[in-house]
Structure formats: structure tokens, C-alpha cells
């Protein structure tokens, strides 16, 4: 009985941790449980109790004694006032900054009561300058317009000070869905996201504000959540979701041709190292057979670095790019389980792109593969390919490929959704929070490291991804999930490497060495 409950709770925790909601969805979910009878005030007490407990864990009275609480006009402010009251009872010296004259009813009641408890309440921030810690309860998912005076000045003043700040639900000032700072926003040390992950916290533009983000689960029933959430389904990649699609277990009687055969088409005389890095990424995927097509003149270099791979030397242009694919006898593109094409090709390798597009194999296009595709202007014809296509642009490549859609620097999730709809491809938009979309399904990689912002790390991802797709052809795993797993694996290797070597120590070659440690750590 105990075990059953335990596993039930673990399964719930996993499901909750994958869900991502917009402000409107969160409002609808809360509305649903309030309609069913959960009192608003009771929920606020519960949530604020959980927040208080976590603050005490992170900032015990032995280390922090004076806490400043910023209170807004809505229920985010209400949460903050209950936290103020509870911290006061726990022995902290609490002071409140409440710059609004009109508060929602419940928030107003809590404001009256903290005054009765003789907790000092000020309209300005200055009297709180000596606090050791701040709790930001100005705005949560109810914020819909830019911050104006005086609250924008309060936020700017807070950001200039050096004390830690815990934001309740979202750093105040951030748009709940796009993560954009509306005028200005609190730069938090910690963000305690309440109930379900808000989409804005997973957008790159929010990351300077969010700090260390964690979810405070307050037991929203899964049935009520599922009743509200419809397509598009936006999910956070978790270790469990990523590991589930990796080819970890092999049949004892398998052989190399059953473990996938990947063809990489990459490199040029100018970009030799890129081809090596892509090959090393593929090697780490565990793929059974690896063939790498490169210009003839760099074949010896590739052979020296990747002795297990079949290196195919191809005729080259004067500039040292692949002029045409010259596969070994009795081999054509359909001999492979997957093809990954693009890193280091240069746009002089244009003729080979049409060839791979015409093939009936799953295809990953990256870097110059994407640049050539953008020049051809044929993104929409990918729908008619006989097999799936995965595009892995960074924001610059994305804008060249999809010039007339959502700006990926403004709303990455909306951008990948528009791109997959236009092209029919699986689209992986690289960045600090890589987003992957296919049809109605969107995955976001919630954890990474800026250590990866370094030439060559994307090439490693292309090889790794190609190798995983080649191994999955006989399995019934949605392609978008394999792509999401590759993004997760790649980032986790970066995190692990940065932990050991600092963020400066993760060159792309080093990154390839850490890939296998990720899998052994999590599986
Ligand atoms: N419901 C619950 O019980 C639970 C809710 N929870 C908590 O409630 C939070 C959501 O509460 P909320 O909906 O009251 O919105 P919130 O983010 O506090 O602020 C909106 C207020 O600000 C105002 N306003 C907006 N923009 C403004 C601006 N630029 N400048 C000035 N004012 C502006 C706007 O009023 P308006 O002026 O538009 O009439 C409104 O009054 C959520 O994030 C979580 O913390 C959790 O505890 C779970 C249980
Ligand atoms: N700030 C960052 N935080 C986390 N990951 C990042 C960051 N910047 C870049 N990355 C990751 O690093 C990789 C860079 O790929 P890309 O831009 O194609 O570079 P290259 O072509 O030089 O290999 C991508 O996987 C991207 O998601
Ligand atoms: K807040």
C-alpha cells in the first residue's frame, strides 16, 4: 500500500513537472477549482504556507533576520502579505512596501491584518534599504500592461541593490507567456513558480530576470488541469521523458546494421574541424554504423580522428566544398537509416542539398544545409518529402528560413509552432532554452548552460541527433521526442562539463567527452 502511494505521488510529480501553461490557461484552471468549491482564501493560505516553508529552508533565521516584502494590488500581493505574516510569527523582522492604494478585497484584508500585527507598512522602498532579503509579490500572472510610476522606479531601485530577491510566481514585470519585461522587471535570485510552470519562464528573454526557478506544487488536481489544457501541448523535457526514448537497452543478438546506419554530409576544406565535431557527436549516440561524406582532400584528417567511421571522399569544388556525393558502389541514399547534412559545408555545396531532399530517408538539416535551403526558398516543399525532416536553426538561421513568421527573439514558442506549421518539419530552435515543435506538440528544454554558447557545440548536437534518429527507425517513438531527447542530452553534458571545468572550460571537443557520463548518471 505504501509503495503504491509512493509511486502514485512520483508519477504525479513527473506529470506536473512536464506541464507548461499560459496565463489564460492558469486562470481557467483556478477558476475551475474555485467553482468546484475550493475557497480562494484557503488556497492562498496553503500556497503562502508552502512559500514560507521554502524561504525558511533557503534563508534560515540564523543567516537572515530582516525581510522586506513588496506587495502589489492583486493576489500575488495577497500571497506576499500572508508570507509576511507567517515570517513575522517565525521571528523574522518583516517590513512591507505597498505602493498601491487600491487592493483586491482579499489582499486588502490581509493588509489590514498585518497592520494590526504592527508589521510596518510603507508606500516607498527606501525605508526597507537595510533588509537582508526581499520577497517580490508585486505582480504575478495578472500583469497585462507595462509598469508605470511609481512601481517601475521601485523595481529599478530594488534591482540596483545587491540583496537576494525571491519572486513569487514570476519576477514582477515579466509577461507570463512571452517572458518579455514590460517596461522593467525584478531581477530575482529565486523564482517560486506556483502550481504549474508558466510559459514565460521558459523563454530566453526572461532568463536575466528569473534566477534559480523552482515549482511550488500546491496539489492542483490533474483532472482539472487536463480538462483545461488542449492543443498545442507545451511540455518541459524532464530527465525521465528524455531517457525514455534513448536506445539504452540492446537485444543481446543485435548486430551493427540493426543499430542504425547514419550518413553525415559535412565539412569543407575551410571547415574541417566542424566535420570532426559532428562525427564525434554521432559517435556518442551509440549508432551502429557511421558514414561521413566529406570533400576528398580532408578525408585523411577525418579518418585519423574517427577510425571507426567509413569516410567517403567526394569530388570537390575549387573552393574545397563537396561538389557532388559519390557514394561507394552498390550504395545509394536509401542504404542509410538517417542522413544529417549541413555543418561546415559552405553554400558552395548547393547541388547536394536537392539530392538529400529527394531521398526517402529521415533528414536532419543544420547550418549551411539550412542556409542553402533558405536560398532555395523551398521550405514549404519539405511537406512533400517521402520522409521526415528535422531543421535545427539558431535564431539567425531561423529568420532566414522563415522570414515572414513570428520573430524568434520575441516569442520562441510561437515561432517554432509557426515554423513547423509552415514547413511540416520538426523544428528545433536553438538557444538558451531550446524549443522543439512538430504539429501540435511543443517541447522546451528547461535546463542548460551558457557554456554551450561556443563555436562547434551545435555541430555536436547535429551528429548526436542524427545518430539517435538512425537508431530509432524500427521503433515506434515520435520523432519530436527523439529530437527533444537529443537537445536534453546535449545540454546536460554541457552542465556536467561546466560543473567540473567552469563555464569557460567546455569547448565542443570536451563536450563530446561528457555525453556518455550524462546517460550513465541518469539511467
Ligand atoms: N487566485 C488564487 O487564489 C491564487 C492566485 N495565486 C496568486 O495570484 C496571482 C494572480 O493574481 P491576480 O490575478 O490577482 O493578479 P496579480 O498578478 O496579483 O496582479 C494583477 C493586479 O495588478 C493590477 N495591474 C495589472 N497590471 C498593472 C500595472 N502595470 N500596474 C499597476 N497595476 C496593474 C490589476 O488590476 P487592474 O489595475 O488591471 O484592475 C490586478 O489587480 C498569481 O500570480 C499568484 O501569485 C496563487 O496564490 C494561487 C492561488
Ligand atoms: N546561452 C546559452 N545557453 C545554453 N545553450 C546555449 C546558449 N547559447 C547557445 N547554446 C546552445 O549551443 C549550441 C550552439 O549551436 P550553433 O549556434 O549551431 O553553433 P555552432 O554552429 O557554432 O555549433 C546550441 O545547441 C544552443 O542551444
Ligand atoms: K511576483
XYZ file of C-alpha atoms and ligand atoms in Angstrom:
600
model
C 0.000 0.000 0.000
C 2.770 2.382 0.983
C 4.724 1.645 -2.209
C 1.675 2.135 -4.347
C 1.056 5.579 -2.853
C 4.686 6.454 -3.202
C 4.800 5.572 -6.886
C 1.495 7.361 -7.460
C 2.961 10.543 -5.976
C 6.156 10.198 -8.019
C 4.103 9.763 -11.205
C 2.062 12.875 -10.346
C 5.212 14.876 -9.652
C 6.640 13.856 -13.023
C 3.442 14.779 -14.862
C 3.150 18.140 -13.105
C 6.792 18.963 -13.815
C 6.256 18.496 -17.566
C 3.232 20.801 -17.875
C 3.621 24.373 -19.121
C 0.721 26.849 -19.055
C -0.156 30.284 -20.345
C -1.698 32.927 -18.071
C -5.132 32.264 -19.548
C -4.865 28.511 -19.008
C -3.781 29.076 -15.390
C -6.727 31.406 -14.822
C -9.091 28.819 -16.288
C -7.693 26.010 -14.137
C -8.020 28.091 -10.966
C -11.500 29.218 -11.948
C -12.485 25.583 -12.353
C -11.352 24.555 -8.881
C -12.899 27.654 -7.276
C -16.207 26.852 -8.982
C -15.986 23.336 -7.576
C -15.801 24.772 -4.068
C -12.174 25.370 -3.139
C -12.205 28.701 -1.251
C -9.843 31.312 -2.730
C -8.659 32.384 0.724
C -7.871 28.788 1.710
C -5.807 28.273 -1.401
C -3.898 31.491 -0.753
C -3.116 30.318 2.814
C -1.913 26.972 1.523
C 0.279 28.441 -1.202
C 1.763 31.098 1.065
C 2.472 28.445 3.722
C 4.460 26.427 1.194
C 6.349 29.540 0.060
C 7.155 30.458 3.669
C 8.479 26.986 4.412
C 10.805 27.144 1.423
C 12.053 30.631 2.319
C 12.914 29.438 5.831
C 14.844 26.494 4.339
C 16.808 28.733 1.997
C 17.266 31.684 4.367
C 17.200 30.445 7.988
C 16.855 32.957 10.796
C 20.455 32.287 11.754
C 21.555 33.895 8.455
C 18.825 36.400 7.619
C 16.814 38.476 10.072
C 15.262 41.433 8.196
C 12.967 40.685 5.285
C 11.354 43.284 3.014
C 8.087 42.301 1.331
C 6.870 44.066 -1.834
C 3.111 43.922 -2.183
C 1.080 44.510 -5.351
C -2.658 45.105 -5.760
C -3.753 41.595 -6.749
C -3.493 38.096 -5.342
C 0.257 37.997 -5.910
C 0.314 40.763 -3.297
C -2.100 38.728 -1.162
C 0.287 35.765 -1.216
C 3.104 38.112 -0.192
C 1.136 39.511 2.756
C 0.383 36.026 4.105
C 4.090 35.192 3.737
C 4.901 38.437 5.623
C 2.575 37.439 8.465
C 3.970 33.901 8.716
C 7.604 35.032 8.606
C 6.781 37.558 11.341
C 5.432 34.739 13.521
C 8.601 32.734 12.825
C 10.693 35.500 14.375
C 11.924 37.430 11.327
C 11.786 41.245 11.332
C 9.422 41.966 8.496
C 8.662 45.264 6.744
C 6.217 45.761 3.871
C 6.372 48.078 0.861
C 2.865 48.511 -0.558
C 2.794 51.277 -3.181
C -0.845 50.788 -4.275
C -3.849 52.453 -2.696
C -6.441 50.123 -4.246
C -6.111 46.436 -3.441
C -8.279 43.439 -4.309
C -10.596 42.529 -1.393
C -8.719 39.524 -0.064
C -5.376 41.303 -0.414
C -6.832 44.328 1.386
C -7.987 42.142 4.309
C -4.505 40.685 4.698
C -3.039 44.206 4.514
C -5.311 45.299 7.403
C -4.278 42.341 9.497
C -0.508 42.807 9.062
C -1.003 46.403 10.247
C -2.841 45.124 13.323
C 0.150 42.856 13.957
C 2.263 46.037 13.902
C 4.275 44.954 10.891
C 5.483 48.271 9.421
C 3.906 49.111 6.064
C 5.441 51.799 3.810
C 4.452 53.221 0.430
C 8.064 53.637 -0.706
C 11.021 51.259 -0.793
C 13.640 53.477 0.868
C 12.714 52.552 4.482
C 13.451 48.888 3.582
C 17.027 49.581 2.418
C 18.585 47.696 5.348
C 16.718 44.420 4.714
C 18.791 41.275 4.120
C 16.294 39.693 1.739
C 13.320 40.798 -0.375
C 10.167 38.937 -1.349
C 8.646 40.196 -4.585
C 4.864 39.955 -4.568
C 4.083 42.906 -6.834
C 2.571 41.069 -9.809
C 2.061 37.503 -10.917
C 0.156 36.152 -13.894
C -2.358 39.032 -13.704
C 0.080 41.570 -15.152
C -1.112 42.743 -18.535
C 0.427 46.150 -19.137
C 3.733 47.948 -18.658
C 4.813 49.035 -15.207
C 4.355 52.751 -14.628
C 5.374 55.204 -11.917
C 5.965 54.739 -9.028
C 6.213 50.932 -9.216
C 8.703 50.939 -12.108
C 11.026 53.125 -10.013
C 10.640 50.780 -7.048
C 11.618 47.828 -9.239
C 14.611 49.686 -10.690
C 15.740 50.693 -7.198
C 15.428 47.092 -5.978
C 17.496 45.874 -8.938
C 20.257 48.314 -8.043
C 20.580 46.892 -4.555
C 22.555 43.718 -4.011
C 20.343 41.763 -1.584
C 18.788 38.487 -2.782
C 15.215 38.615 -4.078
C 12.662 35.806 -4.109
C 9.904 36.393 -6.668
C 6.526 34.825 -6.060
C 5.181 33.067 -9.169
C 7.058 35.299 -11.662
C 9.534 38.144 -11.377
C 7.185 41.142 -11.329
C 7.148 42.906 -14.672
C 7.570 39.800 -16.848
C 4.848 38.893 -19.308
C 3.564 35.471 -18.239
C 3.588 33.994 -21.760
C 6.400 35.691 -23.676
C 8.748 36.417 -20.764
C 9.199 39.973 -22.043
C 9.981 42.647 -19.439
C 7.045 45.060 -19.596
C 8.918 48.325 -19.116
C 11.068 46.944 -16.332
C 11.094 43.781 -14.212
C 12.505 42.423 -10.985
C 15.816 40.597 -11.322
C 15.192 37.712 -8.961
C 17.635 35.408 -7.251
C 14.945 32.726 -6.957
C 11.575 32.411 -8.634
C 8.990 30.207 -6.923
C 6.599 29.363 -9.723
C 3.225 28.453 -8.247
C 1.258 25.334 -9.179
C 2.311 24.890 -12.813
C 5.235 26.181 -14.884
C 4.394 29.433 -16.651
C 5.463 29.624 -20.280
C 7.265 32.968 -19.915
C 9.799 31.466 -17.510
C 10.985 29.197 -20.358
C 11.612 31.977 -22.864
C 15.204 33.103 -23.388
C 14.367 36.777 -22.859
C 13.168 36.037 -19.302
C 16.354 34.355 -18.141
C 18.161 37.501 -16.991
C 15.310 38.019 -14.515
C 14.295 34.554 -13.348
C 17.321 33.377 -11.343
C 17.014 29.831 -9.995
C 13.461 28.743 -10.756
C 11.559 26.091 -8.848
C 7.999 24.879 -8.819
C 5.855 25.061 -5.685
C 3.303 22.305 -6.261
C 0.073 23.063 -4.421
C -1.859 19.955 -5.460
C -3.968 21.173 -8.351
C -5.929 18.073 -9.382
C -4.616 16.589 -12.650
C -8.150 16.060 -13.926
C -8.867 19.805 -13.661
C -5.601 20.639 -15.371
C -6.215 18.194 -18.210
C -9.770 19.439 -18.678
C -8.398 22.899 -19.482
C -5.249 22.108 -21.435
C -5.865 21.440 -25.079
C -3.541 21.573 -28.094
C -0.957 22.918 -28.551
C 0.538 20.890 -25.770
C 3.673 22.583 -24.459
C 5.855 20.350 -22.338
C 9.088 20.672 -20.394
C 11.635 17.992 -21.169
C 12.450 16.082 -17.972
C 15.226 13.540 -17.368
C 12.560 10.844 -17.354
C 10.957 11.918 -20.641
C 14.358 12.202 -22.311
C 15.847 8.942 -21.051
C 12.685 7.042 -22.053
C 13.421 7.478 -25.767
C 17.174 6.777 -25.709
C 18.373 3.450 -27.155
C 19.824 2.255 -23.857
C 18.913 -1.408 -23.983
C 20.094 -3.536 -26.870
C 18.942 -7.011 -27.799
C 21.720 -9.470 -26.944
C 21.627 -10.798 -30.520
C 21.677 -7.454 -32.300
C 24.364 -6.598 -34.861
C 25.825 -3.350 -36.154
C 23.423 -2.959 -39.074
C 20.494 -3.273 -36.682
C 21.804 -0.398 -34.560
C 21.280 2.189 -37.251
C 23.408 3.482 -40.116
C 23.871 7.250 -40.203
C 25.231 9.238 -43.131
C 26.737 12.584 -42.198
C 27.363 15.049 -45.015
C 29.510 17.831 -43.681
C 32.739 19.794 -43.810
C 34.819 21.574 -46.404
C 38.463 22.413 -46.812
C 37.663 25.577 -44.872
C 35.698 23.875 -42.076
C 37.424 20.584 -41.385
C 37.094 20.639 -37.597
C 33.343 21.069 -37.877
C 33.096 17.726 -39.679
C 35.147 16.072 -36.942
C 32.928 17.505 -34.185
C 29.780 16.369 -35.976
C 31.312 12.903 -36.285
C 32.209 12.820 -32.587
C 28.631 13.818 -31.680
C 27.368 10.932 -33.808
C 29.861 8.561 -32.204
C 28.494 9.408 -28.748
C 24.963 8.460 -29.844
C 25.994 4.800 -29.974
C 24.935 4.459 -33.626
C 25.840 1.073 -35.152
C 27.394 2.326 -38.406
C 28.663 5.773 -39.227
C 29.496 7.015 -42.731
C 30.774 10.540 -43.278
C 30.817 12.190 -46.702
C 33.422 14.976 -46.932
C 35.485 16.628 -49.693
C 38.241 14.249 -50.855
C 41.063 16.489 -49.621
C 40.049 16.309 -45.942
C 39.373 12.564 -45.886
C 42.736 11.690 -44.212
C 42.041 14.089 -41.340
C 38.622 12.594 -40.697
C 39.972 9.036 -40.897
C 42.601 9.855 -38.289
C 40.049 11.253 -35.822
C 37.231 8.756 -36.370
C 38.864 5.412 -37.144
C 35.582 3.500 -36.763
C 33.727 5.571 -39.380
C 33.572 4.973 -43.107
C 34.871 8.216 -44.590
C 33.586 8.879 -48.081
C 35.810 11.279 -50.059
C 33.739 13.249 -52.569
C 34.764 15.349 -55.599
C 35.149 18.952 -54.539
C 34.699 22.455 -55.900
C 37.600 24.832 -56.381
C 36.718 26.381 -53.033
C 37.008 22.991 -51.334
C 33.295 22.234 -50.820
C 31.627 18.933 -51.724
C 30.741 19.224 -55.423
C 28.722 16.030 -55.638
C 28.023 12.996 -53.488
C 29.985 9.987 -54.567
C 28.775 7.063 -52.502
C 30.517 3.679 -52.520
C 29.437 1.102 -55.113
C 26.039 -0.543 -54.567
C 25.159 2.228 -52.107
C 22.625 4.971 -52.553
C 20.987 7.310 -50.077
C 18.299 4.755 -49.253
C 21.030 2.499 -47.830
C 21.114 4.667 -44.710
C 18.672 4.854 -41.808
C 19.091 8.618 -41.485
C 21.031 11.482 -43.044
C 22.345 14.592 -41.293
C 23.598 17.311 -43.581
C 24.989 20.783 -43.249
C 27.714 21.613 -40.718
C 30.693 23.245 -42.414
C 29.511 22.581 -45.984
C 29.642 26.236 -47.125
C 26.900 27.334 -49.505
C 29.051 26.185 -52.442
C 27.784 22.660 -51.761
C 24.367 23.685 -53.057
C 23.809 20.822 -55.581
C 23.909 18.120 -52.909
C 21.061 19.624 -50.944
C 18.472 18.831 -53.595
C 19.802 15.294 -53.702
C 19.266 14.705 -49.990
C 15.871 16.397 -50.083
C 14.822 13.997 -52.853
C 15.874 10.959 -50.824
C 13.350 8.889 -48.900
C 15.323 8.959 -45.649
C 14.780 10.929 -42.427
C 16.903 14.026 -42.793
C 18.440 16.495 -40.327
C 19.435 19.848 -41.817
C 21.685 22.217 -39.898
C 23.966 25.215 -40.510
C 24.800 25.547 -44.247
C 22.182 22.916 -45.030
C 19.688 25.464 -43.673
C 21.370 28.403 -45.371
C 21.195 26.657 -48.752
C 17.563 25.745 -48.102
C 16.829 29.404 -47.304
C 18.498 30.462 -50.586
C 16.437 27.910 -52.489
C 13.313 29.304 -50.813
C 11.750 25.850 -50.709
C 10.967 25.402 -47.028
C 7.348 24.675 -47.857
C 8.224 21.773 -50.159
C 9.513 19.797 -47.189
C 5.872 18.753 -46.650
C 6.147 16.650 -49.806
C 9.276 14.738 -48.851
C 8.818 10.987 -48.547
C 10.334 11.008 -45.057
C 10.552 13.347 -42.087
C 12.808 16.384 -41.959
C 14.302 17.993 -38.862
C 15.530 21.602 -39.077
C 17.861 22.809 -36.314
C 18.320 26.584 -36.758
C 19.611 29.134 -34.289
C 17.690 32.421 -34.279
C 19.675 33.875 -37.214
C 19.188 30.833 -39.412
C 15.553 30.714 -38.355
C 14.929 34.271 -39.579
C 16.492 33.447 -42.946
C 14.380 30.306 -43.288
C 11.109 31.736 -42.042
C 11.325 35.477 -42.718
C 7.598 36.110 -42.542
C 6.718 34.419 -39.271
C 6.978 35.258 -35.582
C 10.310 36.801 -34.546
C 12.118 34.025 -32.627
C 13.726 36.560 -30.308
C 10.292 37.801 -29.192
C 8.415 34.536 -28.634
C 10.351 31.351 -29.275
C 7.427 29.047 -28.674
C 5.116 30.862 -31.071
C 7.991 30.949 -33.586
C 8.666 27.188 -33.614
C 4.958 26.485 -33.804
C 4.586 28.734 -36.841
C 7.664 27.195 -38.466
C 6.532 23.603 -38.066
C 3.112 24.518 -39.406
C 4.629 26.203 -42.471
C 7.180 23.528 -43.277
C 5.750 20.282 -41.938
C 9.224 19.641 -40.491
C 10.219 19.086 -36.903
C 11.803 22.419 -35.965
C 14.377 22.749 -33.187
C 15.124 26.381 -32.377
C 18.478 26.562 -30.628
C 19.144 28.895 -27.748
C 19.412 29.012 -24.002
C 16.017 27.307 -23.782
C 15.903 25.249 -26.955
C 12.351 24.701 -28.219
C 11.226 21.853 -30.453
C 7.926 21.589 -32.297
C 6.080 19.216 -34.548
C 2.443 19.835 -35.398
C 0.608 20.456 -32.110
C 3.392 19.219 -29.901
C 5.991 21.558 -28.370
C 8.831 20.606 -26.039
C 11.103 23.064 -24.230
C 14.471 22.187 -22.747
C 14.276 23.799 -19.304
C 17.892 23.491 -18.224
C 21.114 24.364 -19.971
C 24.303 26.346 -19.577
C 25.793 29.354 -21.352
C 28.974 27.264 -21.507
C 27.429 25.923 -24.730
C 27.472 29.361 -26.375
C 30.618 28.469 -28.218
C 31.505 27.640 -31.831
C 31.091 23.971 -32.631
C 28.668 22.932 -29.898
C 25.761 22.937 -32.361
C 27.717 20.627 -34.689
C 27.995 18.113 -31.864
C 24.209 18.251 -31.481
C 23.673 17.552 -35.192
C 25.777 14.393 -35.047
C 24.177 13.219 -31.822
C 20.684 13.827 -33.156
C 21.409 12.091 -36.459
C 22.761 9.069 -34.604
C 19.686 8.836 -32.381
C 17.293 9.094 -35.316
C 19.197 6.390 -37.223
C 18.829 4.041 -34.256
C 15.121 4.695 -33.835
C 13.841 3.879 -37.315
C 12.446 0.482 -36.334
C 10.950 1.800 -33.088
C 7.637 3.438 -32.553
C 8.888 6.674 -30.972
C 7.539 10.040 -32.189
C 10.373 11.872 -33.963
C 9.771 15.054 -31.981
C 10.536 13.146 -28.765
C 13.838 11.862 -30.129
C 14.795 15.398 -31.103
C 13.828 16.641 -27.628
C 15.931 13.903 -26.008
C 18.950 14.874 -28.094
C 18.607 18.525 -27.005
C 18.318 17.482 -23.361
C 21.307 15.119 -23.557
C 23.462 17.765 -25.226
C 22.613 20.392 -22.575
C 23.117 18.018 -19.672
C 26.589 17.176 -20.998
C 27.303 20.921 -21.066
C 26.066 21.296 -17.469
C 28.145 18.362 -16.259
C 31.257 19.603 -18.052
C 30.752 23.162 -16.742
C 30.340 21.832 -13.180
C 33.736 20.192 -13.395
C 35.577 22.642 -15.621
C 33.752 26.015 -15.211
C 31.706 27.642 -17.964
C 34.925 28.600 -19.722
C 36.117 25.023 -19.960
C 33.524 23.482 -22.249
C 34.895 23.590 -25.784
C 32.970 21.483 -28.259
C 35.511 18.669 -28.304
C 35.383 18.424 -24.493
C 31.585 18.418 -24.700
C 31.625 15.227 -26.775
C 33.582 13.508 -23.984
C 30.904 14.296 -21.397
C 27.936 12.974 -23.368
C 28.298 9.396 -22.158
C 28.574 10.430 -18.488
C 25.117 12.002 -18.659
C 23.473 8.760 -19.619
C 25.278 6.710 -17.006
C 24.350 9.277 -14.349
C 20.621 9.357 -15.096
C 19.849 5.833 -16.238
N -6.367 33.079 -7.470
C -5.775 32.498 -6.390
O -6.352 32.291 -5.330
C -4.424 32.137 -6.453
C -3.591 33.020 -7.072
N -2.327 32.931 -6.861
C -1.572 34.155 -6.901
O -2.333 35.177 -7.509
C -1.616 35.722 -8.617
C -2.552 36.186 -9.645
O -3.362 37.113 -9.001
P -4.162 38.241 -9.771
O -4.964 37.605 -10.836
O -4.878 38.991 -8.758
O -3.065 39.101 -10.470
P -1.705 39.779 -9.961
O -0.643 39.191 -10.803
O -1.543 39.726 -8.499
O -1.810 41.320 -10.337
C -2.845 41.806 -11.066
C -3.302 43.089 -10.380
O -2.467 44.121 -10.773
C -3.218 45.145 -11.463
N -2.343 45.512 -12.571
C -2.061 44.807 -13.683
N -1.083 45.403 -14.390
C -0.719 46.514 -13.698
C 0.255 47.530 -13.910
N 1.055 47.530 -14.969
N 0.358 48.496 -12.992
C -0.445 48.507 -11.910
N -1.392 47.560 -11.675
C -1.518 46.583 -12.542
C -4.537 44.512 -11.800
O -5.602 45.343 -11.582
P -6.183 46.325 -12.690
O -5.428 47.581 -12.458
O -5.908 45.716 -14.049
O -7.623 46.395 -12.355
C -4.650 43.395 -10.748
O -5.282 43.864 -9.591
C -0.710 34.616 -9.045
O 0.380 35.075 -9.785
C -0.331 34.024 -7.717
O 0.688 34.774 -7.104
C -1.748 31.757 -6.234
O -1.579 32.036 -4.911
C -2.646 30.557 -6.345
C -3.937 30.884 -5.822
N 23.213 30.882 -23.663
C 23.086 29.587 -23.954
N 22.648 28.733 -23.011
C 22.517 27.429 -23.307
N 22.790 26.871 -24.512
C 23.211 27.673 -25.482
C 23.375 29.063 -25.264
N 23.803 29.598 -26.425
C 23.905 28.606 -27.318
N 23.544 27.434 -26.756
C 23.496 26.124 -27.419
O 24.732 25.910 -28.099
C 24.511 25.365 -29.390
C 25.051 26.355 -30.427
O 24.773 25.910 -31.709
P 25.073 26.768 -33.016
O 24.560 28.153 -32.823
O 24.592 25.997 -34.172
O 26.667 26.878 -33.015
P 27.735 26.183 -33.965
O 27.190 26.234 -35.339
O 28.987 27.030 -33.823
O 27.956 24.811 -33.498
C 23.020 25.104 -29.486
O 22.731 23.794 -29.091
C 22.427 26.097 -28.490
O 21.188 25.688 -27.978
K 5.945 38.391 -8.375
